[in-house]
Short mmCIF file of C-alpha atoms in Angstrom, two decimals:
data_model
loop_
_atom_site.label_atom_id
_atom_site.label_comp_id
_atom_site.label_asym_id
_atom_site.label_seq_id
_atom_site.Cartn_x
_atom_site.Cartn_y
_atom_site.Cartn_z
CA MET R 1 23.28 8.60 -17.83
CA THR R 2 26.61 7.93 -16.11
CA ASN R 3 27.59 5.63 -13.31
CA CYS R 4 27.41 6.85 -9.74
CA LEU R 5 30.69 6.21 -7.92
CA LEU R 6 30.47 6.51 -4.14
CA SER R 7 34.10 7.24 -3.34
CA ASP R 8 33.86 10.36 -1.18
CA ASN R 9 32.07 8.76 1.77
CA PRO R 10 34.36 7.52 4.59
CA GLU R 11 31.64 5.36 6.12
CA LEU R 12 30.57 3.51 2.99
CA PRO R 13 32.36 1.26 0.52
CA ASN R 14 33.11 2.30 -3.04
CA ILE R 15 30.34 0.84 -5.18
CA GLU R 16 29.35 1.65 -8.74
CA LEU R 17 25.72 1.48 -9.76
CA PRO R 18 24.86 1.80 -13.47
CA LEU R 19 22.22 4.52 -13.65
CA THR R 20 21.32 3.58 -17.20
CA GLY R 21 18.13 1.61 -16.88
CA LEU R 22 17.79 2.50 -13.20
CA SER R 23 14.99 0.54 -11.60
CA PHE R 24 13.76 -0.03 -8.09
CA TYR R 25 15.11 -3.58 -8.30
CA SER R 26 18.66 -2.38 -9.03
CA VAL R 27 18.39 0.22 -6.26
CA THR R 28 17.30 -2.49 -3.83
CA LEU R 29 20.32 -4.59 -4.78
CA PHE R 30 22.51 -1.52 -4.39
CA VAL R 31 21.15 -0.77 -0.92
CA ARG R 32 21.79 -4.34 0.18
CA ALA R 33 25.38 -4.15 -1.03
CA LEU R 34 25.95 -0.65 0.30
CA PHE R 35 24.95 -1.35 3.87
CA GLY R 36 25.64 -5.09 3.99
CA LEU R 37 21.98 -5.87 4.56
CA GLN R 38 20.53 -9.31 3.93
CA PRO R 39 17.11 -9.60 2.24
CA PRO R 40 15.23 -10.34 5.51
CA GLN R 41 16.42 -6.98 6.88
CA LEU R 42 14.72 -5.07 4.09
CA ALA R 43 11.20 -4.67 5.37
CA GLY R 44 10.06 -2.17 2.75
CA ASP R 45 9.31 -2.39 -0.96
CA ILE R 46 10.36 0.40 -3.32
CA ILE R 47 7.74 1.49 -5.82
CA CYS R 48 8.99 3.80 -8.58
CA VAL R 49 6.71 5.78 -10.89
CA ALA R 50 8.31 7.84 -13.65
CA VAL R 51 6.37 10.80 -15.05
CA ASP R 52 7.22 13.16 -17.94
CA CYS R 53 4.88 16.11 -18.54
CA GLY R 54 2.06 14.16 -16.96
CA GLU R 55 2.46 11.11 -19.21
CA PRO R 56 3.63 7.81 -17.67
CA ILE R 57 6.90 6.43 -19.07
CA ARG R 58 8.92 3.35 -18.34
CA SER R 59 11.08 3.30 -15.20
CA GLY R 60 14.65 4.27 -16.06
CA GLN R 61 13.71 6.11 -19.29
CA SER R 62 14.94 9.70 -19.38
CA THR R 63 13.78 12.57 -21.55
CA GLY R 64 15.96 15.32 -20.06
CA ASP R 65 15.50 17.65 -17.14
CA ARG R 66 11.70 17.34 -17.29
CA PHE R 67 12.01 13.70 -16.30
CA GLU R 68 10.78 13.01 -12.78
CA VAL R 69 11.08 9.90 -10.63
CA SER R 70 8.81 9.39 -7.67
CA TYR R 71 9.19 6.60 -5.18
CA GLN R 72 7.48 5.21 -2.15
CA ILE R 73 8.67 2.76 0.47
CA THR R 74 5.85 0.70 1.86
CA ARG R 75 5.31 -1.82 4.60
CA GLY R 76 2.28 -3.82 3.70
CA SER R 77 -0.28 -1.27 2.60
CA THR R 78 1.25 1.63 4.55
CA VAL R 79 3.43 4.21 2.80
CA VAL R 80 6.27 5.16 5.17
CA VAL R 81 8.51 7.24 2.87
CA HIS R 82 7.94 9.06 -0.38
CA ASP R 83 9.90 11.54 -2.46
CA LYS R 84 10.54 12.64 -6.05
CA PHE R 85 13.45 13.94 -8.12
CA ARG R 86 14.16 15.68 -11.38
CA ALA R 87 16.67 14.30 -13.86
CA SER R 88 19.17 16.99 -12.89
CA ASP R 89 19.26 15.36 -9.45
CA ILE R 90 19.98 11.91 -10.83
CA ASP R 91 23.28 11.57 -8.95
CA SER R 92 21.49 12.03 -5.62
CA ILE R 93 18.68 9.55 -6.29
CA VAL R 94 20.57 6.49 -5.15
CA HIS R 95 21.86 8.17 -1.99
CA ARG R 96 18.40 9.36 -1.02
CA LEU R 97 16.76 6.03 -1.82
CA ALA R 98 19.39 4.20 0.20
CA ARG R 99 19.04 6.63 3.09
CA ALA R 100 15.25 6.37 3.17
CA LEU R 101 15.21 2.58 2.91
CA LEU R 102 17.81 2.21 5.63
CA ALA R 103 15.82 4.50 7.92
CA THR R 104 12.85 2.14 7.74
CA ALA R 105 14.74 -1.15 7.73
CA ASN R 106 17.75 -0.75 10.05
CA PRO R 107 17.57 2.15 12.55
CA TYR R 108 20.99 1.40 14.08
CA SER R 109 22.89 1.49 10.79
CA PHE R 110 20.92 4.57 9.80
CA ALA R 111 21.90 6.28 13.06
CA ARG R 112 25.58 5.54 12.39
CA TYR R 113 25.18 6.91 8.88
CA VAL R 114 23.59 10.21 9.88
CA TYR R 115 26.01 10.72 12.79
CA HIS R 116 29.31 9.88 11.11
CA VAL R 117 28.49 11.01 7.58
CA GLU R 118 25.82 13.72 7.90
CA HIS R 119 26.88 14.81 11.43
CA ASP R 120 23.25 15.15 12.52
CA VAL R 121 23.61 14.63 16.27
CA HIS R 122 19.93 15.05 17.14
CA LEU R 123 18.62 12.61 14.54
CA ALA R 124 21.37 10.07 15.33
CA GLU R 125 20.50 10.23 19.02
CA GLN R 126 16.83 9.59 18.28
CA MET R 127 17.57 6.64 15.98
CA TYR R 128 20.04 5.11 18.45
CA LYS R 129 17.33 5.33 21.10
CA VAL R 130 14.93 3.50 18.77
CA SER R 131 17.57 0.78 18.35
CA THR R 132 18.00 0.31 22.10
CA SER R 133 14.40 -0.87 22.41
CA SER R 134 14.26 -3.28 19.48
CA GLY R 135 16.35 -5.91 17.78
CA SER R 136 18.76 -8.48 19.15
CA PRO R 137 20.72 -7.99 22.40
CA LEU R 138 23.83 -7.46 20.25
CA THR R 139 22.19 -4.63 18.30
CA ARG R 140 20.75 -3.06 21.45
CA ALA R 141 24.16 -3.19 23.16
CA ALA R 142 25.80 -1.62 20.12
CA ALA R 143 23.19 1.13 20.15
CA TYR R 144 23.80 1.88 23.84
CA ASN R 145 27.57 1.90 23.23
CA SER R 146 27.15 4.27 20.29
CA LEU R 147 24.94 6.52 22.38
CA GLY R 148 27.68 6.56 24.99
CA ASN R 149 30.18 7.62 22.35
CA LEU R 150 27.83 10.30 21.06
CA TYR R 151 27.28 11.71 24.56
CA PHE R 152 31.02 11.61 25.27
CA ASP R 153 31.69 13.53 22.05
CA GLN R 154 29.16 16.11 23.23
CA ALA R 155 30.77 16.33 26.70
CA ARG R 156 27.67 14.78 28.28
CA ILE R 157 29.86 12.62 30.49
CA ASP R 158 27.38 11.33 33.07
CA GLU R 159 24.90 10.35 30.35
CA SER R 160 27.60 8.48 28.47
CA ILE R 161 28.46 6.43 31.57
CA VAL R 162 24.84 5.36 31.92
CA MET R 163 24.81 4.21 28.29
CA TYR R 164 28.00 2.17 28.67
CA GLN R 165 26.58 0.57 31.79
CA LYS R 166 23.46 -0.49 29.89
CA ALA R 167 25.62 -1.82 27.03
CA ALA R 168 27.70 -3.85 29.48
CA GLU R 169 24.55 -5.37 30.99
CA LEU R 170 23.66 -6.71 27.56
CA ARG R 171 27.26 -7.56 26.54
CA PRO R 172 29.11 -8.29 29.80
CA HIS R 173 32.29 -9.51 28.06
CA ASP R 174 32.78 -6.87 25.37
CA SER R 175 36.18 -5.15 25.62
CA VAL R 176 35.10 -2.22 23.43
CA VAL R 177 32.35 -1.22 25.84
CA TYR R 178 34.62 -1.41 28.88
CA ALA R 179 37.43 0.48 27.13
CA ASN R 180 35.04 3.28 26.16
CA TRP R 181 33.70 3.36 29.71
CA GLY R 182 37.26 3.51 31.04
CA ASN R 183 38.16 6.42 28.78
CA VAL R 184 35.17 8.39 30.07
CA LEU R 185 36.23 7.75 33.66
CA LEU R 186 39.74 8.92 32.79
CA ALA R 187 38.19 12.14 31.51
CA LYS R 188 36.61 12.50 34.95
CA GLN R 189 40.02 11.95 36.57
CA ASP R 190 38.70 8.72 38.12
CA PHE R 191 41.81 6.59 37.68
CA VAL R 192 40.65 3.86 40.07
CA GLY R 193 37.35 3.44 38.23
CA ALA R 194 39.07 3.56 34.84
CA SER R 195 41.57 0.93 35.96
CA SER R 196 38.72 -1.39 36.89
CA LYS R 197 37.02 -0.97 33.50
CA PHE R 198 40.21 -1.45 31.50
CA GLN R 199 40.96 -4.58 33.51
CA GLN R 200 37.55 -5.90 32.51
CA ALA R 201 38.39 -5.02 28.91
CA LEU R 202 41.69 -6.93 29.17
CA ASN R 203 39.79 -9.99 30.39
CA SER R 204 37.22 -9.84 27.58
CA TRP R 205 37.08 -12.18 24.61
CA ASN R 206 37.39 -9.48 21.93
CA LEU R 207 40.34 -7.54 23.32
CA THR R 208 41.82 -5.20 20.69
CA LEU R 209 45.28 -3.78 20.10
CA THR R 210 43.84 -0.26 20.39
CA THR R 211 42.53 -0.95 23.89
CA CYS R 212 45.90 -2.35 25.00
CA MET R 213 47.77 0.64 23.62
CA GLN R 214 45.38 3.10 25.26
CA TRP R 215 45.70 1.53 28.69
CA GLY R 216 49.42 0.90 28.37
CA SER R 217 50.07 4.58 27.69
CA VAL R 218 47.98 5.55 30.73
CA LEU R 219 49.96 3.17 32.95
CA ILE R 220 53.23 4.64 31.63
CA MET R 221 51.99 8.13 32.53
CA LYS R 222 50.98 6.86 35.98
CA ARG R 223 54.44 5.26 36.30
CA ASP R 224 53.00 1.79 36.77
CA PHE R 225 55.69 0.25 34.58
CA ALA R 226 55.21 -3.32 35.79
CA GLY R 227 51.53 -3.09 34.92
CA ALA R 228 52.41 -1.58 31.54
CA THR R 229 54.68 -4.52 30.67
CA CYS R 230 51.78 -6.91 31.23
CA VAL R 231 49.50 -4.84 28.98
CA TYR R 232 52.07 -4.49 26.20
CA HIS R 233 52.75 -8.22 26.32
CA ARG R 234 49.03 -8.73 25.72
CA ALA R 235 49.20 -6.26 22.84
CA ILE R 236 52.03 -8.22 21.24
CA GLN R 237 50.07 -11.44 21.63
CA ILE R 238 47.26 -9.82 19.65
CA ALA R 239 49.50 -8.12 17.07
CA PRO R 240 53.05 -9.54 17.05
CA ASN R 241 54.08 -7.21 14.23
CA SER R 242 52.99 -4.00 15.94
CA ALA R 243 56.04 -1.75 16.15
CA GLU R 244 54.14 0.54 18.51
CA ALA R 245 53.48 -2.29 20.96
CA HIS R 246 57.16 -3.31 21.00
CA GLU R 247 58.18 0.30 21.56
CA GLY R 248 55.75 0.58 24.48
CA LEU R 249 57.17 -2.58 26.04
CA GLY R 250 60.67 -1.18 25.53
CA ILE R 251 59.75 2.02 27.36
CA ALA R 252 58.34 0.04 30.30
CA PHE R 253 61.44 -2.19 30.46
CA MET R 254 63.77 0.81 30.34
CA GLU R 255 61.96 2.55 33.18
CA LEU R 256 62.24 -0.67 35.22
CA GLY R 257 65.99 -0.79 34.53
CA HIS R 258 65.84 -3.86 32.28
CA LEU R 259 68.04 -2.25 29.65
CA ASP R 260 68.91 -5.37 27.64
CA LYS R 261 65.21 -6.17 27.26
CA ALA R 262 64.45 -2.55 26.35
CA ILE R 263 67.14 -2.54 23.66
CA ALA R 264 65.77 -5.78 22.21
CA GLU R 265 62.25 -4.33 22.02
CA TYR R 266 63.41 -1.07 20.44
CA ARG R 267 65.39 -3.02 17.84
CA LYS R 268 62.32 -5.13 17.12
CA ALA R 269 60.23 -1.97 16.68
CA LEU R 270 62.78 -0.61 14.21
CA ASP R 271 62.88 -3.91 12.32
CA LEU R 272 59.11 -3.73 11.94
CA ASP R 273 58.98 -0.02 11.11
CA PRO R 274 62.35 1.50 10.19
CA SER R 275 60.72 4.61 8.76
CA GLU R 276 59.01 5.78 11.97
CA SER R 277 58.57 9.44 11.13
CA SER R 278 59.12 11.03 14.55
CA GLY R 279 62.45 9.32 15.18
CA ASP R 280 61.29 8.22 18.64
CA TYR R 281 62.33 4.61 18.06
CA TYR R 282 65.89 5.66 17.19
CA HIS R 283 66.06 8.14 20.07
CA ASN R 284 64.80 5.64 22.63
CA LEU R 285 67.20 2.97 21.38
CA GLY R 286 70.06 5.47 21.59
CA LEU R 287 69.09 6.35 25.16
CA ALA R 288 68.92 2.70 26.23
CA LEU R 289 72.31 2.02 24.64
CA THR R 290 73.79 5.07 26.39
CA LEU R 291 72.49 3.93 29.76
CA SER R 292 74.02 0.52 29.04
CA GLY R 293 77.39 2.12 28.43
CA LYS R 294 77.33 1.40 24.69
CA LEU R 295 77.96 4.95 23.53
CA ASP R 296 79.58 3.93 20.23
CA GLU R 297 76.36 2.15 19.26
CA ALA R 298 74.18 4.93 20.64
CA ILE R 299 75.65 7.81 18.62
CA PRO R 300 74.44 6.52 15.21
CA MET R 301 70.97 6.07 16.67
CA TYR R 302 70.84 9.71 17.80
CA ALA R 303 72.06 10.79 14.37
CA GLN R 304 69.37 8.75 12.68
CA ALA R 305 66.72 10.21 15.00
CA ALA R 306 67.85 13.73 14.10
CA ALA R 307 67.80 12.87 10.39
CA VAL R 308 64.29 11.47 10.57
CA ASN R 309 62.96 14.44 12.52
#
């Protein structure tokens, strides 16, 4: 048998499992590594029985396509999952074992898996709902937040708002929840409500660069340039080497008429990312230089923007 390399799955890490001598012990170790589960999170035991033409053989021994592997996942004396494979399906055994074990041991991670990898909306919704009623407050909040994202993806806007509200009740200082909630309110054209939620996100302990950039761009569109400078300053505090954050601050400064500050930010963005593919950094720097009366310096920037584009 050959190794199984999981490299085509965007949600899971690349892990090799030697299928030669496959046993339920090695599969258990694989599942733990695959999903980052600790031993206490694995509530089930895998029981493998290999059968060839009705005669028992050792686990992991193959005699060709007639070889079958059956497995059960049990909790105590109760069988909760069972399945079997032929040798021709050997490459799918590990995936299916991992999927079945995760379904019984960690409903939230399983829901993420089936939604983002298998794109099974109905099953993911059901498993997220299971997760909202069990586990730690952190897991329950994550499940509500994920349900909110799922409903938003499905254009079930009002339902998504309810889920974010429940997540915030469990995690009142989580910037991700408030940012997601704010984005939904923006979709409803509720700028006042969205502003309130993004402000809560900005005051949260786990503020992210993504949240800052999202809200900064909204403030630029709403022509609240003073507010945008505050948000982009926060973004730079989080990620000093973010060219995008420096560009955003430059745009806000230029709109406020602070041309020297805008030029400095655009130059910083170019220092951090001189290969910006759209040429926007060069164009914006050229515009700021032009408005400052520095046409000789501006012309090369326009030329560079044209060359990049």
